[in-house]
mmCIF file of C-alpha atoms in Angstrom:
data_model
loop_
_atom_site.group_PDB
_atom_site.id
_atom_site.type_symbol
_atom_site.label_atom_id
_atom_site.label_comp_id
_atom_site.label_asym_id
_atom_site.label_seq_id
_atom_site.Cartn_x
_atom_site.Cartn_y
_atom_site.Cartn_z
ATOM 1 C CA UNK A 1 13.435 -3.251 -10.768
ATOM 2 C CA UNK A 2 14.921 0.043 -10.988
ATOM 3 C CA UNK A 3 18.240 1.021 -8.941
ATOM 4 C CA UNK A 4 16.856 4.154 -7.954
ATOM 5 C CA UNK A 5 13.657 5.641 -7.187
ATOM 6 C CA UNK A 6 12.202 8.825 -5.784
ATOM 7 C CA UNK A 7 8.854 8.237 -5.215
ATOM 8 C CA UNK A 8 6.646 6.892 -2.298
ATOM 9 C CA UNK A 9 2.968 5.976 -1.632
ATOM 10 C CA UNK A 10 1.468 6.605 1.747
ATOM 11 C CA UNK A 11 0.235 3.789 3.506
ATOM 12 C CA UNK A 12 -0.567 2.869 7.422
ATOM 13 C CA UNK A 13 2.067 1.596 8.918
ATOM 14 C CA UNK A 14 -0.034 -1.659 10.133
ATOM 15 C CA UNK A 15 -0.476 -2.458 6.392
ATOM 16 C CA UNK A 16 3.342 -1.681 6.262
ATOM 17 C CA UNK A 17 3.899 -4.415 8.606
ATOM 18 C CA UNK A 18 1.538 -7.075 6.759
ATOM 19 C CA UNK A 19 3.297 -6.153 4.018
ATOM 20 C CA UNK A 20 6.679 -6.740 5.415
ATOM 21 C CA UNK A 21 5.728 -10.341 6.665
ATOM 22 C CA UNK A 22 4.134 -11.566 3.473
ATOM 23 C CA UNK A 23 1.251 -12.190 4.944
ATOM 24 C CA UNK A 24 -0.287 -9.068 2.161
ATOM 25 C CA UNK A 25 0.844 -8.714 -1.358
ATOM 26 C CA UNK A 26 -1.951 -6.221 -2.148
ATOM 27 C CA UNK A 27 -3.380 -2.952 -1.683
ATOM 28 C CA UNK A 28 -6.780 -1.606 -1.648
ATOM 29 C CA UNK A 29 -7.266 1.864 -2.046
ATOM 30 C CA UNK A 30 -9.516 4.611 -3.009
ATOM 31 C CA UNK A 31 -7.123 7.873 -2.776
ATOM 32 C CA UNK A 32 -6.163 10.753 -0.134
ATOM 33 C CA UNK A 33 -7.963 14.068 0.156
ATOM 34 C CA UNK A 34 -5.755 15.690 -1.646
ATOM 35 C CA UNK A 35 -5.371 13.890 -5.274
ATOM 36 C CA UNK A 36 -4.710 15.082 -8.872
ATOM 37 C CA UNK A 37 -7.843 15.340 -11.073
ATOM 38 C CA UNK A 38 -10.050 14.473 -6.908
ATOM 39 C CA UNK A 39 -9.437 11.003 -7.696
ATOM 40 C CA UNK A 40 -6.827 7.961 -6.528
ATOM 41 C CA UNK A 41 -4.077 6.642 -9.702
ATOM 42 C CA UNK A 42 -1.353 4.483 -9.676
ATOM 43 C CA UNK A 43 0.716 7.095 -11.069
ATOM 44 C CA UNK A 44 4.040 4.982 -10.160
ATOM 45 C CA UNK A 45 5.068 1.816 -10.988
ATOM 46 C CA UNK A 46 7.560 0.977 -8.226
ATOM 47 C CA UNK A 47 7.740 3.049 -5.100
ATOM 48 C CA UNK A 48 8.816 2.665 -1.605
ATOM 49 C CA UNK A 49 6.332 2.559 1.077
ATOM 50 C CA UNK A 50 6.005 5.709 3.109
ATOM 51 C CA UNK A 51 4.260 4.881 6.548
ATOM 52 C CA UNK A 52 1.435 6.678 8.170
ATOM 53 C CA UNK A 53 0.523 6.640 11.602
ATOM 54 C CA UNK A 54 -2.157 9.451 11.886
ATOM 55 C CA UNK A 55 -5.157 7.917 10.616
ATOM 56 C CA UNK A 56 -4.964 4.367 11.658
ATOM 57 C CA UNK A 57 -8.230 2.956 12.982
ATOM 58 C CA UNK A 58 -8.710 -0.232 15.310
ATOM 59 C CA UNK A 59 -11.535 -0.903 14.437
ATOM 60 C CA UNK A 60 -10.815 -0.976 10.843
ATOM 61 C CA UNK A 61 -8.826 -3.880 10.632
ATOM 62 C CA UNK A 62 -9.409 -7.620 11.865
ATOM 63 C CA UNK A 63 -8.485 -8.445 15.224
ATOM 64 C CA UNK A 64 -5.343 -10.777 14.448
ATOM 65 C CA UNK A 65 -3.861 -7.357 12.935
ATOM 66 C CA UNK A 66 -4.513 -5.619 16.316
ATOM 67 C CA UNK A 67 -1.628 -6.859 18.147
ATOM 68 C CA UNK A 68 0.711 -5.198 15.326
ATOM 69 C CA UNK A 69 -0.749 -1.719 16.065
ATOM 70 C CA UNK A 70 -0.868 -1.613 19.605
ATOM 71 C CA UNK A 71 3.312 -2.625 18.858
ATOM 72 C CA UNK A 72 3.471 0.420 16.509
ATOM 73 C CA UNK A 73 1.335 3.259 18.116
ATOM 74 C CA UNK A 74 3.217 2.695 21.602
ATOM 75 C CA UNK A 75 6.706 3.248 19.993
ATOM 76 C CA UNK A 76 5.734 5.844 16.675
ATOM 77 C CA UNK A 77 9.109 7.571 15.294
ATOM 78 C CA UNK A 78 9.540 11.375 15.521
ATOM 79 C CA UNK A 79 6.866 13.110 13.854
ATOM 80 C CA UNK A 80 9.826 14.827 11.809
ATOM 81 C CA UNK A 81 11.337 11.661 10.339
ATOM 82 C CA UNK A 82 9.926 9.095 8.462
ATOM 83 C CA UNK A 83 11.742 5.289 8.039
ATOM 84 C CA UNK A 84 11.246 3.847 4.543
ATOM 85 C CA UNK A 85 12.237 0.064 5.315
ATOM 86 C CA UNK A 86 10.200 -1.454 2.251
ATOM 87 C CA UNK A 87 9.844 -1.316 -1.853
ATOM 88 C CA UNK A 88 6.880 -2.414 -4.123
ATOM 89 C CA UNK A 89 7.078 -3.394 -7.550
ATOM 90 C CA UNK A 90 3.541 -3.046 -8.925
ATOM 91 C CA UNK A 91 2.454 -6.417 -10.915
ATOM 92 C CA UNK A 92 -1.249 -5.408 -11.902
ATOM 93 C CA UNK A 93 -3.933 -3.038 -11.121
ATOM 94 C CA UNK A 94 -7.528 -3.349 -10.884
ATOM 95 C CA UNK A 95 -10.523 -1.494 -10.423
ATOM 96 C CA UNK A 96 -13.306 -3.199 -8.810
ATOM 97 C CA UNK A 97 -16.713 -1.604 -9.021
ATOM 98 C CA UNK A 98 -18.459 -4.380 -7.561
ATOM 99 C CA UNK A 99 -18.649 -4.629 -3.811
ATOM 100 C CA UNK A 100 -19.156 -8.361 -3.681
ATOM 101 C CA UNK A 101 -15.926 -8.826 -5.474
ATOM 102 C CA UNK A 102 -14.169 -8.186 -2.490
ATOM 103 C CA UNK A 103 -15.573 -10.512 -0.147
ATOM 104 C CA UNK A 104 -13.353 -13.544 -1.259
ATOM 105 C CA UNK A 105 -10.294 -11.201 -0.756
ATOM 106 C CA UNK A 106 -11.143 -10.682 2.888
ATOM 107 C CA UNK A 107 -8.080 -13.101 4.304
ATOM 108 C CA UNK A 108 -5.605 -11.475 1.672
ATOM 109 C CA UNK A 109 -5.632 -8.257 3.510
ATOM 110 C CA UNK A 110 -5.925 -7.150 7.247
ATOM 111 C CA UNK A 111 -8.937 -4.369 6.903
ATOM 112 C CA UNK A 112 -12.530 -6.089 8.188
ATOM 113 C CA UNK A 113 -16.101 -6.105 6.543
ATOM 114 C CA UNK A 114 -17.053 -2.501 7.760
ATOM 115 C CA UNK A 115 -13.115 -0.669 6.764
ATOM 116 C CA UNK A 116 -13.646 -1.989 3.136
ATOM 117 C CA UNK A 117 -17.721 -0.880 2.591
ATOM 118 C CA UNK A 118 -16.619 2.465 3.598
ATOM 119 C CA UNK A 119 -13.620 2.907 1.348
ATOM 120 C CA UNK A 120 -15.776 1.315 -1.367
ATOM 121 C CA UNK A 121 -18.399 3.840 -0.761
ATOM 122 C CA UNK A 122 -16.259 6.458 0.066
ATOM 123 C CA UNK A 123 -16.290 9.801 -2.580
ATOM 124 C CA UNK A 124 -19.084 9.997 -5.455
ATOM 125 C CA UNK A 125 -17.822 7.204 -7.274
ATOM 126 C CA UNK A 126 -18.281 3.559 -5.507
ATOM 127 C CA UNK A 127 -15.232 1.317 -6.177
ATOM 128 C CA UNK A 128 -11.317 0.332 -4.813
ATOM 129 C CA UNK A 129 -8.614 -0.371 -6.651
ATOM 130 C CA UNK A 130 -6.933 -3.659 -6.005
ATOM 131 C CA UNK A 131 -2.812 -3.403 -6.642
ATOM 132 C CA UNK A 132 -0.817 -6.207 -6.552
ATOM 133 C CA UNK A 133 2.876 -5.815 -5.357
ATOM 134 C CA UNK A 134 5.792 -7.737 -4.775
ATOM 135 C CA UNK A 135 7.174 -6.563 -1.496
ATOM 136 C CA UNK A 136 11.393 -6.159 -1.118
ATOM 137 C CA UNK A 137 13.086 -5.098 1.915
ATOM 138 C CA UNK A 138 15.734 -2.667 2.028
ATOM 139 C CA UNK A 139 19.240 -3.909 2.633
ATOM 140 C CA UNK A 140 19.196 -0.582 5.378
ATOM 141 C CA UNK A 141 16.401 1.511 5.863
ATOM 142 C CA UNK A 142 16.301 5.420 4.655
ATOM 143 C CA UNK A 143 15.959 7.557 7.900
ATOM 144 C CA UNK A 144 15.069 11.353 6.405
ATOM 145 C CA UNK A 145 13.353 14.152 7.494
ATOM 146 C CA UNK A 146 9.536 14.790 6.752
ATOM 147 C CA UNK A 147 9.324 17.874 4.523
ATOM 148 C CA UNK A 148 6.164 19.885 4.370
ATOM 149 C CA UNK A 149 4.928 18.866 1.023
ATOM 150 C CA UNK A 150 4.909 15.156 2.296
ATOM 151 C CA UNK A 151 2.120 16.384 4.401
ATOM 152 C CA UNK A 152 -1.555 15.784 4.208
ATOM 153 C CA UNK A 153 -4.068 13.266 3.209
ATOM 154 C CA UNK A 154 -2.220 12.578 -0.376
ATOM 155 C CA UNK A 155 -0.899 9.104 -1.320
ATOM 156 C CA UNK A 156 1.917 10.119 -3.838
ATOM 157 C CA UNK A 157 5.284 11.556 -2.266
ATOM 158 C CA UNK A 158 7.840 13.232 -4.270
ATOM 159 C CA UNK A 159 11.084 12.612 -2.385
ATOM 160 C CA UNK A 160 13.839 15.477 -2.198
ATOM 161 C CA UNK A 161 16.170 12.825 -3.892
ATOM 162 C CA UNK A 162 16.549 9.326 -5.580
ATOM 163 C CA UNK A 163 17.321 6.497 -3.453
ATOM 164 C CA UNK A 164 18.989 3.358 -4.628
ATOM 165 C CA UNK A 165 17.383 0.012 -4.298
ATOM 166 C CA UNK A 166 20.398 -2.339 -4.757
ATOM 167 C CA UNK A 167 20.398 -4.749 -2.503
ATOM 168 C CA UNK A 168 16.892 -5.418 -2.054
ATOM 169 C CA UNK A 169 15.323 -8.573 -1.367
ATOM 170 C CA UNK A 170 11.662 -10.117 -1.574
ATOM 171 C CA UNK A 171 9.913 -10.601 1.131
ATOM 172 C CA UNK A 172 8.528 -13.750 0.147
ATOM 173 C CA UNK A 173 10.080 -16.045 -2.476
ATOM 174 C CA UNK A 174 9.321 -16.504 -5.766
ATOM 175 C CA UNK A 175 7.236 -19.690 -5.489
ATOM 176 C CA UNK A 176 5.280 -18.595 -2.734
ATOM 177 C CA UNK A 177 4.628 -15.455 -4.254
ATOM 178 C CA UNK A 178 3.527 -16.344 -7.675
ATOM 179 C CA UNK A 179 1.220 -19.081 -5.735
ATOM 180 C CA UNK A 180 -0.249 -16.599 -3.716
ATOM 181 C CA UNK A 181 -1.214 -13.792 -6.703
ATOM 182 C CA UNK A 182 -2.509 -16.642 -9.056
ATOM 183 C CA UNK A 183 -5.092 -17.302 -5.838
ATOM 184 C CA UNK A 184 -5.583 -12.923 -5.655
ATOM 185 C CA UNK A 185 -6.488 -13.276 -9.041
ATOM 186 C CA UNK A 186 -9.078 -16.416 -9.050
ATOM 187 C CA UNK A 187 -10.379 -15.054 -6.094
ATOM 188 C CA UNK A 188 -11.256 -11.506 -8.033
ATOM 189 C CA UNK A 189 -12.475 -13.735 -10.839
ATOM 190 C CA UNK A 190 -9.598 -12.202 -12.588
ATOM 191 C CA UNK A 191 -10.651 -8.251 -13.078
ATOM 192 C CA UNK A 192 -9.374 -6.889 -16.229
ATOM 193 C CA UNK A 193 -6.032 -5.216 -15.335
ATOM 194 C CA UNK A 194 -5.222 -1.181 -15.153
ATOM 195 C CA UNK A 195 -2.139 -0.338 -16.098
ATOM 196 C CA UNK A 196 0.194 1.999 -13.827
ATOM 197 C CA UNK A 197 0.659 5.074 -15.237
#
C-alpha cells in the first residue's frame, strides 16, 4: 500500500457503505460524463473513495440496500465538504462484454437486474468493468472542502494534496477476503484481467 495518496474515485455513497461493511469488494462501472479519451479507465491503482450523493437512485439498487440510503440521504454532509472515511487497493480489473456474465455476480454487489442492463448498455460501447478492491478504513477520516474541479459527472479526483494512509485497516480480514474474491472470480468464469493504469 502506499503511505500517501492523492487521488479519489467517485462513487455513491450507498456503495460506500457496502463497501465499508464487507458485504462488496467490487465495483462495476462504466465511467462519468466527463472522462478522458469519452470512456471509463482505471487510471489509479489505489485511491480513496470519494462519496456521491447526487445521483443515487432507489430503484437502482436491491431492496436490502434501501434501508442504508434512506440513513444517508436524511443526514447528507454540507454540499461544500466531502468525508473520505475509506481506501481501495485495486487487486484486478476486468472488462466484461458479455451481459450474462454478470448475472452470477448479482449478490456480490447491491445494484438490481434493471441498474446493471443500463450501465451495461449505457454509451456506444456495451460492457462494465468489474474491479476488485480490498477495502481499508481510515484510522480518522479526511474532512476537506469540495473544490470546483471535483465537480461533475467524472470518476477520477485530483486532490489539492497527498494524504497519508498509515494506519489503515481492512475491512474484512485476510481469510475472508481472499475466500470471497476466489468466489468473484469463479463466478465471472475468471475474465482475463486489465491492468490499472
Amino acid at each position: 500500500m502506499q503511505d500517501k495518496n492523492r487521488f479519489a474515485l467517485k462513487e455513491w455513497a450507498v456503495v460506500q457503505a457496502a463497501l465499508a461493511e464487507g458485504r462488496q469488494s467490487l465495483l462495476l462501472r462504466k465511467g462519468g460524463l466527463i472522462e478522458k479519451n469519452r470512456r471509463f479507465t482505471v487510471e489509479h491503482s489505489e485511491f480513496f473513495v470519494y462519496p456521491t450523493y447526487l445521483h443515487q437512485q432507489r430503484n437502482g439498487i436491491v431492496p436490502a440496500a434501501r434501508e442504508d440510503l434512506e440513513r444517508l440521504l436524511a443526514s447528507p454532509p454540507p454540499e461544500e465538504e466531502v468525508t473520505l472515511s475509506h481506501y481501495a487497493v485495486v487487486q484486478d480489473v476486468f472488462r466484461i462484454a458479455d451481459l450474462d456474465r454478470l448475472q452470477p455476480l448479482a449478490d456480490c454487489h447491491i445494484f438490481n437486474a434493471d441498474e446493471i442492463q443500463k450501465r451495461f448498455l449505457y454509451g456506444e460501447t456495451p460492457g462494465l468493468y468489474l474491479i476488485l478492491l480490498r477495502i481499508y478504513q481510515l484510522p480518522k477520516p479526511f474532512r476537506m472542502p469540495v473544490r470546483p474541479h471535483y465537480a461533475g459527472c467524472r470518476s477520477w479526483v485530483d486532490l489539492e494534496q497527498e494524504l497519508p494512509t498509515a494506519g489503515c485497516r481492512p475491512v474484512i480480514d485476510d481469510t475472508a477476503f481472499d475466500l470471497e474474491i476466489r468466489r468473484i472470480r469463479a463466478l465471472a468464469r475468471h475474465p482475463r484481467p486489465e491492468k490499472p493504469a
